[in-house]
Each structure stands twice: as C-alpha cells, then as structure tokens.
Tab-separated table of C-alpha atoms in Angstrom:
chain	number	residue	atom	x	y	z
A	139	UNK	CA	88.562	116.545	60.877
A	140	UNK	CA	88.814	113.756	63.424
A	141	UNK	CA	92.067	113.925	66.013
A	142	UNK	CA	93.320	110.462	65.850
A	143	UNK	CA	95.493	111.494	69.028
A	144	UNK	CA	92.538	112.273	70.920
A	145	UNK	CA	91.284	109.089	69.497
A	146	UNK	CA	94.140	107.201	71.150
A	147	UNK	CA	93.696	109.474	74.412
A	148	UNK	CA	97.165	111.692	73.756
A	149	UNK	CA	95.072	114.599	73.519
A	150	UNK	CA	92.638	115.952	75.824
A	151	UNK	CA	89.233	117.086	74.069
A	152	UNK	CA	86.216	119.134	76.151
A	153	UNK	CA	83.356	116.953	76.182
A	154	UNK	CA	81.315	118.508	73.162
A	155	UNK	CA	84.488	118.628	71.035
A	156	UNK	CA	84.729	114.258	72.266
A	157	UNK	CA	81.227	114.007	71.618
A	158	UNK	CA	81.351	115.363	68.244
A	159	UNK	CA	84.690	113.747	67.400
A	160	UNK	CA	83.015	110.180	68.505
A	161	UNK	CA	80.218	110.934	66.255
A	162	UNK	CA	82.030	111.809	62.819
A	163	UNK	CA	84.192	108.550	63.982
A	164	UNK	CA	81.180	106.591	63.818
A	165	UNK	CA	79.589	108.292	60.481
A	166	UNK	CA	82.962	107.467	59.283
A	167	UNK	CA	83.341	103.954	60.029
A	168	UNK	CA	79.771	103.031	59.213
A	169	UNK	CA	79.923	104.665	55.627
A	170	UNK	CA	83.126	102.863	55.199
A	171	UNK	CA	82.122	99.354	56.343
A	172	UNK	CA	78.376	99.588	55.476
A	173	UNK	CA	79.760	100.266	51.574
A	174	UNK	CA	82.530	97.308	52.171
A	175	UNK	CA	79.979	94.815	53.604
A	176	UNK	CA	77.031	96.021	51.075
A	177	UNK	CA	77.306	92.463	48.666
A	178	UNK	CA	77.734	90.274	51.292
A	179	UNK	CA	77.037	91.758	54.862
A	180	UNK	CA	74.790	93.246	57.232
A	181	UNK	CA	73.571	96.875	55.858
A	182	UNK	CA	74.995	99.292	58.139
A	183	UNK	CA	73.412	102.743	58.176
A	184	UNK	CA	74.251	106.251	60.658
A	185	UNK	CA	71.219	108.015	61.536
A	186	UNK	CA	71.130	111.559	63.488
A	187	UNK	CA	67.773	110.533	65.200
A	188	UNK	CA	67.291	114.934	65.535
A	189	UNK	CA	68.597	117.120	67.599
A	190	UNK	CA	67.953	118.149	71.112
A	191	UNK	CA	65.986	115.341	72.252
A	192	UNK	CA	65.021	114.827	75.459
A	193	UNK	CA	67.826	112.960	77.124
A	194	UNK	CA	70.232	113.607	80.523
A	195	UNK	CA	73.312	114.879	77.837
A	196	UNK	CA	70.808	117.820	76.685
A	197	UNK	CA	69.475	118.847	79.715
A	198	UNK	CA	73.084	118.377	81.876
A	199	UNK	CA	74.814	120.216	78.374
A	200	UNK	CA	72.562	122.780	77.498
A	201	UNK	CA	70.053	123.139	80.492
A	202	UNK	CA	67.347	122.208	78.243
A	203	UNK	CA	64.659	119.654	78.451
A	204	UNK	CA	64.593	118.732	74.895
A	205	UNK	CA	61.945	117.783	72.187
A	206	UNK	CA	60.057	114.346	72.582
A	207	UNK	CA	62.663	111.803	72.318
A	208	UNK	CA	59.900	109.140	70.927
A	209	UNK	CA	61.204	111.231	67.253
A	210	UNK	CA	64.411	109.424	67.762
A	211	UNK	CA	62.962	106.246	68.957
A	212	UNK	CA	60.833	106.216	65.682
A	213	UNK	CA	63.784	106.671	63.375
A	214	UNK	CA	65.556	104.130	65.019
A	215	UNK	CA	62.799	101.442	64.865
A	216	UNK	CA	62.260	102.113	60.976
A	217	UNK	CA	65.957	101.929	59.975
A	218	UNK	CA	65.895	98.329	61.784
A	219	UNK	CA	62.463	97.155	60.686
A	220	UNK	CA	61.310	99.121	57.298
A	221	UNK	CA	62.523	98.677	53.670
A	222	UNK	CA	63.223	102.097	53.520
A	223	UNK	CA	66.673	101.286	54.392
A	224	UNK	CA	66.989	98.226	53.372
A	225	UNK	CA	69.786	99.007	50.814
A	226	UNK	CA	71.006	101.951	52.251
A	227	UNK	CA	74.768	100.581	52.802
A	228	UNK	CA	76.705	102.966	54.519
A	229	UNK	CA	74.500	106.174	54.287
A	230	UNK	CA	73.118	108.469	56.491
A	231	UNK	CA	70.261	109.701	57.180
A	232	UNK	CA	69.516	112.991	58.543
A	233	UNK	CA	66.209	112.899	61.015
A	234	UNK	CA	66.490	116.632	60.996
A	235	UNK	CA	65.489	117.339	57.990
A	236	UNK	CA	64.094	113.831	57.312
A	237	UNK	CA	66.090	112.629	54.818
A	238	UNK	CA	69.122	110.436	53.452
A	239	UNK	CA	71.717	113.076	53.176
A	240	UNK	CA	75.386	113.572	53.080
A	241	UNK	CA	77.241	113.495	56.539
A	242	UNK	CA	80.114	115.797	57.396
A	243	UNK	CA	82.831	115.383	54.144
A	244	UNK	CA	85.524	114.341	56.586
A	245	UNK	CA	83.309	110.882	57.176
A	246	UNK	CA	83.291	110.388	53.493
A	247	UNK	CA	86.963	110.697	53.019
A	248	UNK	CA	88.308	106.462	52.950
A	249	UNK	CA	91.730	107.113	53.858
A	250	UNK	CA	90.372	107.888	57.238
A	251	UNK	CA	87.760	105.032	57.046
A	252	UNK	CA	90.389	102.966	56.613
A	253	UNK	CA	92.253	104.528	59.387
A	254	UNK	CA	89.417	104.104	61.367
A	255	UNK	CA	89.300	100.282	60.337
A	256	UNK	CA	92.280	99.818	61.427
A	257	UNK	CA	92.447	101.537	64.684
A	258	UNK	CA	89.270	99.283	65.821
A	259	UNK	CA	91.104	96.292	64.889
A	260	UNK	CA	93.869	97.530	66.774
A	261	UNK	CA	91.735	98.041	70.186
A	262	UNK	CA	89.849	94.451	69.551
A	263	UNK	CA	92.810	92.660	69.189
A	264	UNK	CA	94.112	94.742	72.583
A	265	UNK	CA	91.484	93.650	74.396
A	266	UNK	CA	91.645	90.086	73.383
C-alpha cells in the first residue's frame, strides 16, 4: 500500500521502496483521473514500458546494462499516437507481457485515488 507519510516526506523510504511507492502513486492517480476525465477529458493511460531497460537507474541499481530501451520508446509513442489506446481511460498497460492488464490492487482502490487527488491539489495550491 502507498505510505502517505512518506508521501509528505515524514517518513524516510530507501530509494527502491520511493521508487516503487512513486510508481503505484502514479498508477493510482492516473486510473483515478483517466476514469473521472473519460466523457469529457484528455484519456490518461499508465504504461510499464518493460522492465530493465537500458537506462542510468538500472545500471547505477542493479549493475546491469539493461535490454534495448527503444521497447519502451515504442510503447510510449503508440499510447500517444495509435488508436489502440484511444479509449483506454485510466488503464494500464503492461509492456511486459504486452498487454492492458490490471495494475497493483492498491492503485485500483478510489479512496486512495481520491486521497491522491487531493494531496496534488494540496502541493499545487502550495506552490502557487
């Protein structure tokens, strides 16, 4: 489940606990705003573009150089350009095994989305 104290910074998190705590945060929010904008907004989709690709937080994390990172690139460019996703409202799709699929169950759960909702609002308004 996500720590909304480490969230806020009152808790401390190693970085592959942050790093999977800022992804299930942003699963979350996008299923919960891509379903809440889906009549009338933007379609907002997560994507895992795969695992292990070859970027500087692999190789610096796990000392590994990572498969071809043009598998992510590719993902990327056909959930922005191809009507493959073009209702997919708040979904997520799974480059791993190639698919739509369901994300962790904590970023289906809308008490947090809406926890997570406001939160951001929260920080924006902050920082305004």
């Amino acid at each position: 489940p996500l720590d909304m104290d480490a969230f806020w910074g009152e808790r401390s998190l190693s970085d592959s606990a942050a790093y999977a705590q800022s992804k299930l945060a942003l699963t979350a929010w996008t299923h919960f705003l891509g379903n809440s904008l889906a009549e009338k907004g933007p379609m907002l989709v997560s994507v895992n573009p795969a695992s292990f690709l070859a970027t500087k937080m692999v190789k610096e994390a796990y000392g590994s150089s990572g498969n071809d990172i043009a598998v992510g690139i590719d993902i990327l460019r056909r959930a922005a350009l191809s009507e493959e996703f073009a209702g997919a409202h708040g979904r997520y799709f799974d480059n791993d095994s190639g698919r739509f699929a369901d994300p962790h169950p904590a970023a289906l759960d809308t008490q947090l989305g809406t926890e997570l909702i406001q939160a951001m609002d929260k920080l924006i308004s902050e920082a305004i």
